[in-house]
Coordinates of C-alpha atoms in Angstrom, one line a residue:
Chain B
M1 CA 111.3 30.9 98.5
S2 CA 113.6 30.5 101.5
A3 CA 114.5 26.8 100.7
K4 CA 116.3 27.9 97.5
R5 CA 118.1 30.6 99.4
I6 CA 119.3 28.3 102.2
I7 CA 120.5 25.7 99.7
F8 CA 122.4 28.3 97.7
D9 CA 123.8 29.9 100.8
S10 CA 124.8 26.5 102.2
V11 CA 126.9 25.8 99.1
L12 CA 128.6 29.2 99.4
F13 CA 129.2 28.6 103.1
L14 CA 130.6 25.1 102.4
Y15 CA 133.1 26.7 99.9
T16 CA 134.0 29.3 102.5
L17 CA 134.7 26.6 105.2
V18 CA 136.8 24.5 102.8
L19 CA 138.8 27.7 101.9
L20 CA 139.3 28.5 105.5
A21 CA 140.5 25.0 106.3
Y22 CA 142.8 24.9 103.3
G23 CA 144.1 28.5 103.9
S24 CA 144.8 28.1 107.6
T25 CA 147.0 25.0 107.2
Q26 CA 148.7 26.6 104.2
L27 CA 149.5 29.6 106.4
A28 CA 150.7 27.4 109.2
I29 CA 153.3 25.7 106.9
A30 CA 154.3 29.0 105.5
F31 CA 155.1 30.5 108.9
A32 CA 156.0 27.3 110.9
P33 CA 157.8 24.4 109.1
A34 CA 155.5 21.5 108.9
P35 CA 157.6 19.0 111.0
A36 CA 157.9 21.5 113.8
F37 CA 154.1 21.9 113.6
G38 CA 154.0 18.3 114.5
L39 CA 150.9 17.4 112.5
S40 CA 152.4 17.2 109.0
D41 CA 149.9 14.5 108.1
L42 CA 147.1 16.9 108.7
V43 CA 148.3 19.7 106.5
I44 CA 145.7 20.2 103.8
D45 CA 147.1 20.4 100.4
Q46 CA 146.6 18.8 97.0
E47 CA 148.4 15.6 98.1
F48 CA 146.2 15.4 101.1
F49 CA 143.1 15.5 98.9
V50 CA 144.5 12.6 96.9
R51 CA 145.9 10.5 99.7
R52 CA 142.8 10.8 102.0
F53 CA 140.1 11.0 99.3
P54 CA 137.4 9.0 101.1
E55 CA 137.9 10.9 104.3
V56 CA 137.9 14.2 102.3
V57 CA 134.5 13.2 100.8
T58 CA 133.1 12.4 104.2
G59 CA 134.6 15.7 105.6
V60 CA 133.0 17.7 102.9
G61 CA 129.7 16.1 103.6
V62 CA 130.0 17.0 107.3
L63 CA 131.1 20.5 106.4
W64 CA 128.1 20.9 104.2
A65 CA 125.8 19.9 107.0
L66 CA 127.6 22.5 109.1
A67 CA 127.2 25.0 106.3
A68 CA 123.5 24.4 106.0
L69 CA 123.2 25.1 109.8
L70 CA 125.1 28.3 109.3
A71 CA 122.9 29.2 106.4
A72 CA 119.8 28.6 108.5
F73 CA 121.4 30.6 111.3
A74 CA 122.1 33.5 108.9
Y75 CA 118.4 33.4 107.8
K76 CA 117.4 33.6 111.4
L77 CA 119.8 36.5 112.0
N78 CA 118.2 38.2 109.0
L79 CA 121.6 38.7 107.3
L80 CA 121.4 39.9 103.7
T81 CA 123.2 36.9 102.2
T82 CA 124.0 36.3 98.5
G83 CA 121.2 33.7 98.5
E84 CA 118.7 36.3 99.5
I85 CA 120.0 38.7 96.8
L86 CA 119.4 36.0 94.2
F87 CA 116.0 34.8 95.6
P88 CA 114.6 37.8 97.3
N89 CA 111.6 37.4 99.6
R90 CA 109.5 40.6 99.4
Q91 CA 107.4 39.8 102.4
R92 CA 110.3 39.3 104.7
R93 CA 112.2 42.5 103.7
P94 CA 110.7 45.5 102.1
P95 CA 112.5 46.5 98.9
A96 CA 113.5 49.9 100.5
E97 CA 116.0 48.3 102.8
A98 CA 117.1 45.5 100.5
N99 CA 119.8 47.5 98.7
P100 CA 122.5 48.9 101.0
H101 CA 125.9 49.5 99.4
F102 CA 127.5 46.1 98.7
L103 CA 130.6 46.9 100.8
R104 CA 128.3 47.6 103.8
S105 CA 126.3 44.4 103.4
F106 CA 127.0 40.8 104.4
W107 CA 126.8 39.4 100.9
G108 CA 129.2 42.0 99.4
L109 CA 131.9 41.4 102.0
H110 CA 131.3 37.6 101.8
L111 CA 131.8 37.5 98.0
L112 CA 134.8 39.9 98.2
F113 CA 136.4 37.6 100.7
L114 CA 135.7 34.5 98.6
F115 CA 137.1 36.3 95.5
L116 CA 140.3 37.3 97.2
A117 CA 140.8 33.9 98.9
T118 CA 140.2 32.1 95.6
L119 CA 142.7 34.5 93.9
A120 CA 145.3 33.7 96.5
M121 CA 144.7 29.9 96.2
S122 CA 144.9 30.1 92.4
L123 CA 148.2 31.9 92.5
Q124 CA 149.5 29.2 94.9
V125 CA 148.1 26.2 93.0
T126 CA 149.2 27.3 89.6
E127 CA 152.7 27.8 91.0
A128 CA 152.8 31.3 89.5
S129 CA 156.3 32.7 90.0
F130 CA 158.1 35.7 88.7
Y131 CA 161.4 33.8 89.3
E132 CA 160.5 31.2 86.8
L133 CA 159.2 33.8 84.3
F134 CA 162.5 35.7 84.3
D135 CA 165.0 32.8 84.8
R136 CA 168.0 33.4 82.6
E137 CA 168.3 29.8 81.2
G138 CA 164.6 29.5 80.5
L139 CA 164.6 32.9 78.8
S140 CA 167.5 32.0 76.5
G141 CA 165.8 28.7 75.5
A142 CA 162.6 30.6 74.7
W143 CA 164.6 33.2 72.7
R144 CA 166.2 30.4 70.6
L145 CA 162.7 29.0 69.9
W146 CA 161.4 32.5 69.1
L147 CA 164.3 33.0 66.6
G148 CA 163.4 29.8 64.9
L149 CA 159.7 30.7 64.7
T150 CA 160.4 34.2 63.4
H151 CA 162.7 32.9 60.7
P152 CA 160.3 30.4 59.0
N153 CA 161.5 27.9 56.6
F154 CA 159.5 28.7 53.6
S155 CA 160.5 25.5 51.7
L156 CA 157.6 23.9 53.7
L157 CA 155.1 26.5 52.5
A158 CA 153.6 24.4 49.7
K159 CA 153.1 21.4 52.0
A160 CA 151.7 23.6 54.8
I161 CA 149.1 25.3 52.4
T162 CA 148.1 21.9 51.0
E163 CA 147.5 20.6 54.6
A164 CA 145.7 23.8 55.5
I165 CA 143.3 23.3 52.6
E166 CA 142.7 19.8 54.0
T167 CA 141.8 21.4 57.4
I168 CA 139.4 23.8 55.8
L169 CA 137.7 21.0 53.9
I170 CA 137.5 18.8 57.0
A171 CA 135.7 21.7 58.7
F172 CA 133.5 22.4 55.7
L173 CA 132.3 18.7 55.4
A174 CA 131.7 18.5 59.2
T175 CA 129.6 21.7 59.0
V176 CA 127.7 20.6 55.9
I177 CA 126.8 17.2 57.3
A178 CA 125.8 18.8 60.6
I179 CA 123.4 21.4 59.1
P180 CA 120.4 19.2 58.1
V181 CA 120.6 17.0 61.2
A182 CA 120.8 20.1 63.5
F183 CA 118.0 21.8 61.5
F184 CA 115.8 18.8 62.1
L185 CA 116.7 18.3 65.8
A186 CA 116.4 22.1 66.5
F187 CA 112.6 22.0 66.3
F188 CA 112.6 19.3 68.9
C189 CA 114.9 21.3 71.2
A190 CA 112.9 24.5 71.1
K191 CA 110.7 25.0 74.2
N192 CA 108.1 27.1 72.4
I193 CA 107.4 24.3 69.9
M194 CA 107.7 21.3 72.3
N195 CA 105.2 22.8 74.7
N196 CA 102.6 20.2 74.9
R197 CA 102.5 17.3 77.3
V198 CA 103.3 14.5 74.8
A199 CA 106.3 16.3 73.3
F200 CA 107.9 17.7 76.5
P201 CA 109.7 14.4 77.7
F202 CA 111.3 14.2 74.2
Y203 CA 112.4 17.8 74.6
V204 CA 114.0 17.1 78.0
L205 CA 115.7 13.9 76.8
L206 CA 117.1 15.5 73.6
R207 CA 118.3 18.5 75.5
V208 CA 120.2 16.3 78.0
F209 CA 121.7 14.2 75.1
M210 CA 122.7 17.4 73.3
N211 CA 124.3 19.0 76.4
V212 CA 126.3 15.8 77.1
S213 CA 127.6 15.5 73.5
R214 CA 128.4 19.2 73.4
S215 CA 130.2 19.2 76.8
V216 CA 132.5 16.4 75.5
E217 CA 135.2 18.4 73.7
P218 CA 135.9 17.6 70.0
L219 CA 139.4 16.7 71.1
I220 CA 138.0 13.8 73.1
W221 CA 135.7 12.8 70.2
A222 CA 138.8 12.8 67.9
L223 CA 140.5 10.4 70.3
I224 CA 137.6 8.0 70.1
F225 CA 137.3 8.2 66.3
T226 CA 141.0 7.8 65.7
V227 CA 140.7 4.4 67.4
W228 CA 137.4 3.7 65.5
V229 CA 138.3 4.7 61.9
G230 CA 142.0 5.1 62.3
V231 CA 144.2 8.2 62.5
G232 CA 143.6 10.7 59.7
P233 CA 141.3 13.4 58.4
F234 CA 138.2 11.2 58.4
A235 CA 138.5 10.8 62.2
G236 CA 138.9 14.6 62.6
M237 CA 135.9 15.2 60.4
L238 CA 133.6 12.8 62.4
A239 CA 134.7 14.4 65.7
L240 CA 133.8 17.8 64.4
T241 CA 130.5 16.6 63.0
I242 CA 129.3 15.3 66.3
H243 CA 130.2 18.5 68.1
S244 CA 128.8 20.7 65.3
I245 CA 125.5 18.9 65.4
A246 CA 125.1 19.5 69.1
S247 CA 126.2 23.1 68.9
L248 CA 124.2 24.0 65.8
A249 CA 121.1 22.4 67.2
K250 CA 121.5 24.5 70.3
Y251 CA 122.1 27.7 68.4
Y252 CA 119.2 27.0 66.0
S253 CA 116.8 26.1 68.8
E254 CA 117.6 29.3 70.6
I255 CA 116.9 31.3 67.4
L256 CA 113.6 29.3 67.1
E257 CA 112.7 30.2 70.7
G258 CA 113.0 33.8 69.8
V259 CA 110.7 33.6 66.8
A260 CA 107.7 36.0 67.0
D261 CA 104.3 34.5 67.5
G262 CA 102.4 37.1 65.5
P263 CA 103.4 35.8 62.0
I264 CA 102.6 32.3 63.1
D265 CA 99.1 33.3 64.2
G266 CA 98.8 35.2 60.9
I267 CA 99.7 32.2 58.7
R268 CA 97.7 29.7 60.9
S269 CA 94.6 32.0 60.4
T270 CA 94.8 31.5 56.6
G271 CA 94.0 27.8 57.0
A272 CA 97.6 26.7 56.4
N273 CA 98.6 23.2 57.8
A274 CA 101.4 22.6 60.2
V275 CA 104.1 22.1 57.5
Q276 CA 103.0 25.3 55.7
V277 CA 103.1 27.2 59.0
V278 CA 106.7 26.2 59.6
W279 CA 107.7 27.0 56.0
F280 CA 105.9 30.3 55.6
A281 CA 105.9 31.8 59.1
I282 CA 108.9 30.3 61.0
V283 CA 111.5 29.7 58.3
P284 CA 111.5 33.3 56.9
Q285 CA 112.2 34.5 60.5
I286 CA 115.1 32.2 61.1
I287 CA 116.8 31.8 57.8
L288 CA 119.2 34.7 58.0
P289 CA 120.3 34.1 61.7
Y290 CA 120.7 30.4 60.8
I291 CA 123.1 31.3 57.9
G292 CA 125.0 33.7 60.1
M293 CA 125.3 31.1 62.9
T294 CA 126.4 28.3 60.4
I295 CA 129.1 30.4 58.9
Y296 CA 130.4 31.3 62.4
R297 CA 130.3 27.5 63.1
W298 CA 132.4 26.7 60.0
D299 CA 134.9 29.4 61.1
T300 CA 135.1 27.8 64.6
N301 CA 135.4 24.4 63.0
V302 CA 138.5 25.5 61.1
R303 CA 140.2 26.5 64.3
M304 CA 139.1 23.4 66.1
A305 CA 140.2 21.2 63.1
T306 CA 143.7 22.6 63.6
V307 CA 143.7 21.6 67.3
I308 CA 142.2 18.2 66.5
G309 CA 145.0 17.6 64.0
L310 CA 147.3 17.6 67.0
V311 CA 145.8 14.3 68.2
G312 CA 145.8 12.7 64.8
G313 CA 142.7 14.3 63.2
G314 CA 144.6 15.1 60.0
G315 CA 145.2 18.4 58.3
I316 CA 147.7 21.1 59.3
G317 CA 147.5 20.3 63.0
T318 CA 149.0 16.8 62.3
L319 CA 151.8 18.5 60.3
L320 CA 152.5 20.9 63.2
I321 CA 152.8 18.2 65.8
Q322 CA 155.2 16.2 63.6
Y323 CA 157.7 19.1 63.3
Q324 CA 157.1 20.3 66.9
G325 CA 158.1 16.8 68.1
Q326 CA 161.4 17.1 66.3
A327 CA 162.0 20.6 67.6
M328 CA 162.3 21.9 64.0
W329 CA 161.3 25.5 64.9
P330 CA 161.8 27.2 61.6
E331 CA 159.4 24.7 60.0
V332 CA 157.0 25.0 62.9
G333 CA 157.2 28.8 62.3
C334 CA 156.1 28.4 58.7
I335 CA 153.2 26.2 59.7
I336 CA 152.1 28.6 62.5
L337 CA 152.2 31.5 60.0
V338 CA 150.0 29.6 57.6
I339 CA 147.5 28.8 60.4
A340 CA 147.4 32.4 61.6
V341 CA 146.7 33.7 58.1
I342 CA 144.0 31.1 57.4
V343 CA 142.3 31.7 60.8
W344 CA 142.5 35.5 60.3
L345 CA 141.1 35.3 56.8
M346 CA 138.2 33.0 57.8
D347 CA 137.4 35.2 60.8
L348 CA 137.4 38.3 58.6
A349 CA 135.2 36.7 55.9
S350 CA 132.7 35.2 58.3
A351 CA 132.4 38.5 60.3
Y352 CA 131.9 40.4 57.0
V353 CA 129.2 38.0 55.7
R354 CA 127.4 38.0 59.1
E355 CA 127.4 41.8 59.2
A356 CA 126.0 41.9 55.6
L357 CA 123.2 39.5 56.6
K358 CA 121.9 41.6 59.4
Chain Z
M1 CA 67.4 32.7 56.7
N2 CA 69.8 30.8 59.0
P3 CA 72.5 32.9 60.7
L4 CA 76.0 32.6 59.3
L5 CA 77.4 32.1 62.7
S6 CA 75.8 30.9 65.8
I7 CA 77.5 30.8 69.2
K8 CA 75.8 28.9 72.1
N9 CA 76.9 29.2 75.7
L10 CA 80.6 29.7 74.8
S11 CA 82.9 29.6 77.8
K12 CA 86.7 29.8 78.2
V13 CA 88.8 29.5 81.3
Y14 CA 92.6 29.9 80.8
P15 CA 95.0 27.6 82.7
S16 CA 95.9 30.6 84.9
G17 CA 92.3 30.5 86.2
V18 CA 91.1 33.6 84.4
R19 CA 87.5 33.2 83.2
A20 CA 87.7 35.0 79.8
L21 CA 84.3 34.0 78.5
N22 CA 81.2 33.1 80.4
N23 CA 78.2 31.6 78.7
V24 CA 78.3 33.9 75.6
S25 CA 75.5 33.3 73.1
L26 CA 75.3 35.2 69.9
D27 CA 74.0 35.0 66.4
V28 CA 75.6 36.8 63.4
A29 CA 73.6 37.1 60.2
H30 CA 75.0 37.2 56.6
G31 CA 76.4 40.6 55.7
E32 CA 76.5 42.1 59.1
F33 CA 79.2 44.5 60.3
L34 CA 79.2 43.5 63.9
V35 CA 81.4 45.4 66.3
I36 CA 82.3 44.1 69.8
I37 CA 83.3 46.6 72.4
G38 CA 84.4 46.3 76.0
L39 CA 87.4 47.1 78.2
S40 CA 90.8 45.5 77.8
G41 CA 90.5 42.0 79.3
S42 CA 86.7 41.8 78.8
G43 CA 87.1 38.8 76.6
K44 CA 86.8 40.4 73.1
T45 CA 90.0 38.9 71.7
T46 CA 89.4 35.5 73.3
L47 CA 85.9 35.4 71.7
L48 CA 87.3 36.2 68.2
R49 CA 90.2 33.7 68.5
C50 CA 87.7 31.0 69.6
L51 CA 85.8 31.6 66.3
N52 CA 88.7 30.5 64.1
R53 CA 90.0 28.3 66.8
L54 CA 93.4 29.9 67.3
T55 CA 92.3 29.5 70.9
D56 CA 90.3 26.4 71.8
P57 CA 87.0 27.2 73.6
G58 CA 86.4 25.5 77.0
G59 CA 82.7 24.8 76.6
G60 CA 79.7 25.6 74.5
E61 CA 79.0 25.3 70.8
I62 CA 79.9 27.2 67.6
Y63 CA 78.0 26.7 64.4
F64 CA 79.5 28.3 61.3
D65 CA 77.7 28.1 57.9
G66 CA 75.4 25.4 59.1
A67 CA 78.1 23.0 60.6
R68 CA 79.5 22.5 64.0
A69 CA 82.9 24.3 64.2
D70 CA 84.1 24.0 67.8
Q71 CA 85.2 20.3 67.6
L72 CA 87.0 20.4 64.3
T73 CA 90.6 19.1 64.0
G74 CA 93.2 18.6 61.3
P75 CA 92.3 19.3 57.7
A76 CA 88.7 20.2 58.6
L77 CA 89.9 22.8 61.0
N78 CA 92.3 24.3 58.4
D79 CA 89.3 24.4 56.0
L80 CA 87.3 26.4 58.7
R81 CA 90.2 28.9 59.0
R82 CA 90.3 29.3 55.3
R83 CA 86.7 30.4 55.3
V84 CA 87.1 32.6 58.4
A85 CA 89.9 35.1 57.8
M86 CA 91.4 37.2 60.5
I87 CA 93.4 40.4 60.8
F88 CA 95.2 41.4 64.0
Q89 CA 96.1 44.5 66.1
T90 CA 99.8 43.8 65.4
F91 CA 99.2 43.0 61.7
N92 CA 101.1 39.7 62.0
L93 CA 102.7 39.8 58.5
V94 CA 105.8 37.7 57.9
P95 CA 108.7 40.2 58.1
R96 CA 111.5 40.2 55.6
R97 CA 109.2 38.8 52.9
S98 CA 107.7 40.8 50.1
V99 CA 104.2 42.3 50.3
I100 CA 102.9 40.1 47.5
A101 CA 104.3 36.9 49.1
N102 CA 102.4 37.9 52.3
V103 CA 99.2 38.3 50.3
L104 CA 99.7 35.1 48.5
A105 CA 99.9 33.3 51.9
G106 CA 96.1 33.9 51.9
R107 CA 95.9 31.2 49.2
L108 CA 97.7 28.5 51.4
G109 CA 94.4 26.9 52.4
H110 CA 93.4 26.6 48.7
V111 CA 96.5 25.1 47.1
S112 CA 98.2 21.7 47.6
V113 CA 100.9 21.7 50.3
W114 CA 103.7 20.5 48.1
K115 CA 103.1 23.1 45.4
S116 CA 103.0 25.9 48.0
L117 CA 106.2 24.7 49.6
L118 CA 107.9 24.9 46.2
G119 CA 106.4 28.3 45.6
L120 CA 104.4 27.0 42.6
F121 CA 101.4 29.3 42.9
S122 CA 99.2 29.4 39.8
E123 CA 98.8 32.5 37.6
T124 CA 95.2 32.7 38.8
D125 CA 96.4 32.8 42.5
R126 CA 99.1 35.5 41.7
A127 CA 96.6 37.6 39.8
L128 CA 94.1 37.3 42.7
A129 CA 96.8 38.4 45.2
Q130 CA 97.7 41.4 43.0
H131 CA 94.0 42.2 42.5
Y132 CA 93.3 42.4 46.3
L133 CA 96.4 44.4 46.9
E134 CA 95.1 46.9 44.4
L135 CA 91.7 46.8 46.1
V136 CA 93.3 48.1 49.3
G137 CA 95.1 50.7 47.3
I138 CA 98.8 49.6 47.6
G139 CA 99.3 47.7 44.3
E140 CA 102.5 49.5 43.7
K141 CA 104.0 48.2 47.0
A142 CA 103.9 44.5 45.8
N143 CA 107.6 44.0 45.8
S144 CA 108.5 46.0 48.9
R145 CA 109.5 44.2 52.1
A146 CA 106.5 43.9 54.4
D147 CA 108.4 45.2 57.5
Q148 CA 109.4 48.4 55.7
L149 CA 105.8 49.6 55.3
S150 CA 104.1 52.0 57.6
G151 CA 101.6 50.6 60.2
G152 CA 98.5 51.6 58.1
Q153 CA 100.0 50.0 55.0
Q154 CA 100.9 46.8 56.8
Q155 CA 97.3 46.5 58.0
R156 CA 96.1 47.0 54.5
V157 CA 98.4 44.2 53.4
A158 CA 96.9 42.1 56.1
I159 CA 93.4 42.9 54.8
A160 CA 94.5 41.9 51.3
R161 CA 95.9 38.6 52.7
A162 CA 92.6 38.0 54.4
L163 CA 90.5 38.8 51.3
C164 CA 92.8 36.5 49.2
Q165 CA 91.4 33.7 51.3
Q166 CA 88.0 34.6 49.8
P167 CA 86.4 34.1 53.2
K168 CA 82.8 34.3 54.2
L169 CA 83.6 35.8 57.6
L170 CA 86.3 38.3 58.4
L171 CA 87.4 38.6 62.1
A172 CA 89.2 41.9 62.9
D173 CA 90.9 42.0 66.3
E174 CA 91.4 45.6 67.2
P175 CA 92.6 46.4 63.7
V176 CA 93.2 50.1 64.3
A177 CA 94.4 50.1 67.9
S178 CA 98.0 50.7 67.0
L179 CA 97.3 53.3 64.2
D180 CA 96.9 57.0 64.3
P181 CA 93.3 58.4 63.9
A182 CA 93.5 59.4 60.3
T183 CA 95.0 56.0 59.2
A184 CA 92.5 54.2 61.4
H185 CA 89.7 55.6 59.2
V186 CA 91.4 54.5 56.0
V187 CA 91.7 51.0 57.3
M188 CA 88.1 50.9 58.6
D189 CA 86.9 52.2 55.2
Y190 CA 88.6 49.2 53.5
L191 CA 86.9 46.8 56.0
R192 CA 83.6 48.5 55.2
K193 CA 84.3 48.1 51.5
A194 CA 85.0 44.4 52.0
N195 CA 81.7 44.1 53.9
R196 CA 79.5 46.1 51.4
E197 CA 81.1 45.4 48.1
L198 CA 82.3 41.8 48.5
G199 CA 79.5 40.7 50.8
I200 CA 81.9 39.5 53.5
T201 CA 80.4 39.4 57.0
V202 CA 82.7 41.3 59.5
I203 CA 83.1 40.9 63.2
C204 CA 85.4 43.6 64.6
N205 CA 86.7 44.4 68.0
L206 CA 87.0 48.2 68.6
H207 CA 88.0 50.6 71.4
F208 CA 86.6 53.9 70.2
L209 CA 82.9 54.5 70.3
S210 CA 83.1 57.2 67.6
L211 CA 84.3 54.5 65.2
V212 CA 81.6 52.1 66.4
R213 CA 78.9 54.6 65.6
E214 CA 80.3 55.2 62.1
Y215 CA 80.9 51.7 60.9
A216 CA 78.9 49.2 62.9
T217 CA 75.5 47.8 61.8
R218 CA 75.1 46.2 65.2
V219 CA 77.0 46.3 68.5
V220 CA 77.7 43.7 71.2
A221 CA 79.3 44.8 74.5
L222 CA 81.3 42.4 76.7
R223 CA 82.1 42.9 80.3
A224 CA 84.1 40.4 82.3
G225 CA 83.4 37.7 79.7
E226 CA 79.6 38.3 79.5
I227 CA 77.4 40.1 77.0
V228 CA 76.0 43.2 78.7
F229 CA 74.5 45.0 75.7
Q230 CA 73.3 44.1 72.2
G231 CA 71.8 46.5 69.8
H232 CA 72.2 49.4 67.3
P233 CA 75.1 51.7 67.8
S234 CA 72.8 54.7 68.3
E235 CA 71.3 53.0 71.3
I236 CA 74.5 53.4 73.3
N237 CA 73.7 56.3 75.6
E238 CA 75.4 57.6 78.8
D239 CA 73.9 54.9 81.0
W240 CA 74.9 52.0 78.8
F241 CA 78.3 53.5 78.4
K242 CA 78.8 53.6 82.2
Q243 CA 77.5 50.0 82.5
I244 CA 80.0 48.8 79.8
Y245 CA 83.1 50.8 80.8
G246 CA 82.5 51.5 84.5
E247 CA 81.3 54.5 86.5
A248 CA 84.5 56.5 86.3
A249 CA 84.9 56.1 82.5
R250 CA 84.8 59.1 80.1
E251 CA 84.4 58.8 76.3
V252 CA 87.3 59.7 74.0
H253 CA 86.5 61.0 70.6
V254 CA 88.4 60.1 67.5
R255 CA 87.8 62.1 64.4

């Protein structure tokens, strides 16, 4: 399908053009001071993007049109573009000549250029600097903090462990509440089950809803719930529950989509009804992977609950942010030690259980 | 006596446009061991799956045990499937469950849904499952995991599950195609035992003519979704063979 190829190529070409525009003006200020350049207003940098946002949007639109023209031109020239590699057209190019070494082909050089240019831009935008990394004053500050962390104040140990248990329970409750909801929803998110015409719109709708609620980080959910139910472990638990439902439903539905059809045919052929088919043919196939996935989720939730604590979701994260705010590094050291041990133990336990379930 | 099964002008076209069955009409009498032969893709599997409605036929009529079967839905359809058992080329047992649990699944159409979900099968049902497992000669494997058995043993479990339904008709879709020749004969012998001793009518898809000659009481050959031969297995001669399998075909013997 050449339309797919041209759309894909046009996006890549658009990115190439934007990189070229950005890179050329950045090189210009690097080698000739901007005022001397005389067009300081036209130097493309992050500020320019903010200051001239509407023009930038229009500009990108124009560039995209140009990129589409370039893509069509590349198609006419019969260049082996990345788009053609992804959406090959067997009629246009016999498979025999479709695979030159990637450094001798257009797509290989193109992607290599994009990779190196993006690498250069990332180094510049993140302000990566060896000077900052080895600055004497910065280093001595970090060393003081490190000394505090490595000499933990163990008088806080009892408190830290108590809060860590709260974190584990927050994660546990969030997982337990999410399991039945996700179990139920998973059947409606599985393509092989929702394959008839009536069910398919529900499938699409639910998938979109799930993807949206999953792409909102639990940290954001925690911010919402701290306003809703007040700062504390309850808010953290609710945030994790929402995220766990979406994640587990996705994991579960993927396991469901991998279920073998044979046993389903076998059980259907005995005269079992739909509920019996689910219980006797599908559930035995999914139960162990489900348990493994759920334990992994609990493990993840413990780690997330720690982070959520930082924004007021309760547990050991909240304790950490309190001491960090007062720069009490030996106390923070103790808390971090407890977190590390808890996360390590949970990780070990869940890996062990999942291995045993295989 | 009325036939047990009567198929009238059965047709099936898949959404992909493949015409799998074209006006197939066939009667099957009580107690027959009918074998269906034909090339891969000739419509054998589709025909069998239409009979217990794992696949919905596109047109035509099916009468089973005196009643129309091709329009059934819901509980009536489940009841049809209970009386028409099926075994498959790939056995289709439920992996990770015990052999006896797989055989007990044959009772699902007989017991109430809630009892079955809670695993409350009656002593009679459990005894029946054990009985059929012993009938196919693997009573001692009752508590093994189904997926740890050999292919031949798995197919015997599948036969026990089918017999546990106490069906009138047993459909066997290439039951020995994934087994070695010696095991194939063992499995076919159990199907013949079900046919002769329990009086269950059998319709079986097969590939090897040597098996057909040994087990079938009647043969139907399909080619491109149409019946091209009906008769006694001994009537299949060189000419018929070429008509069923094509000019270039040569027979393979399984002993």
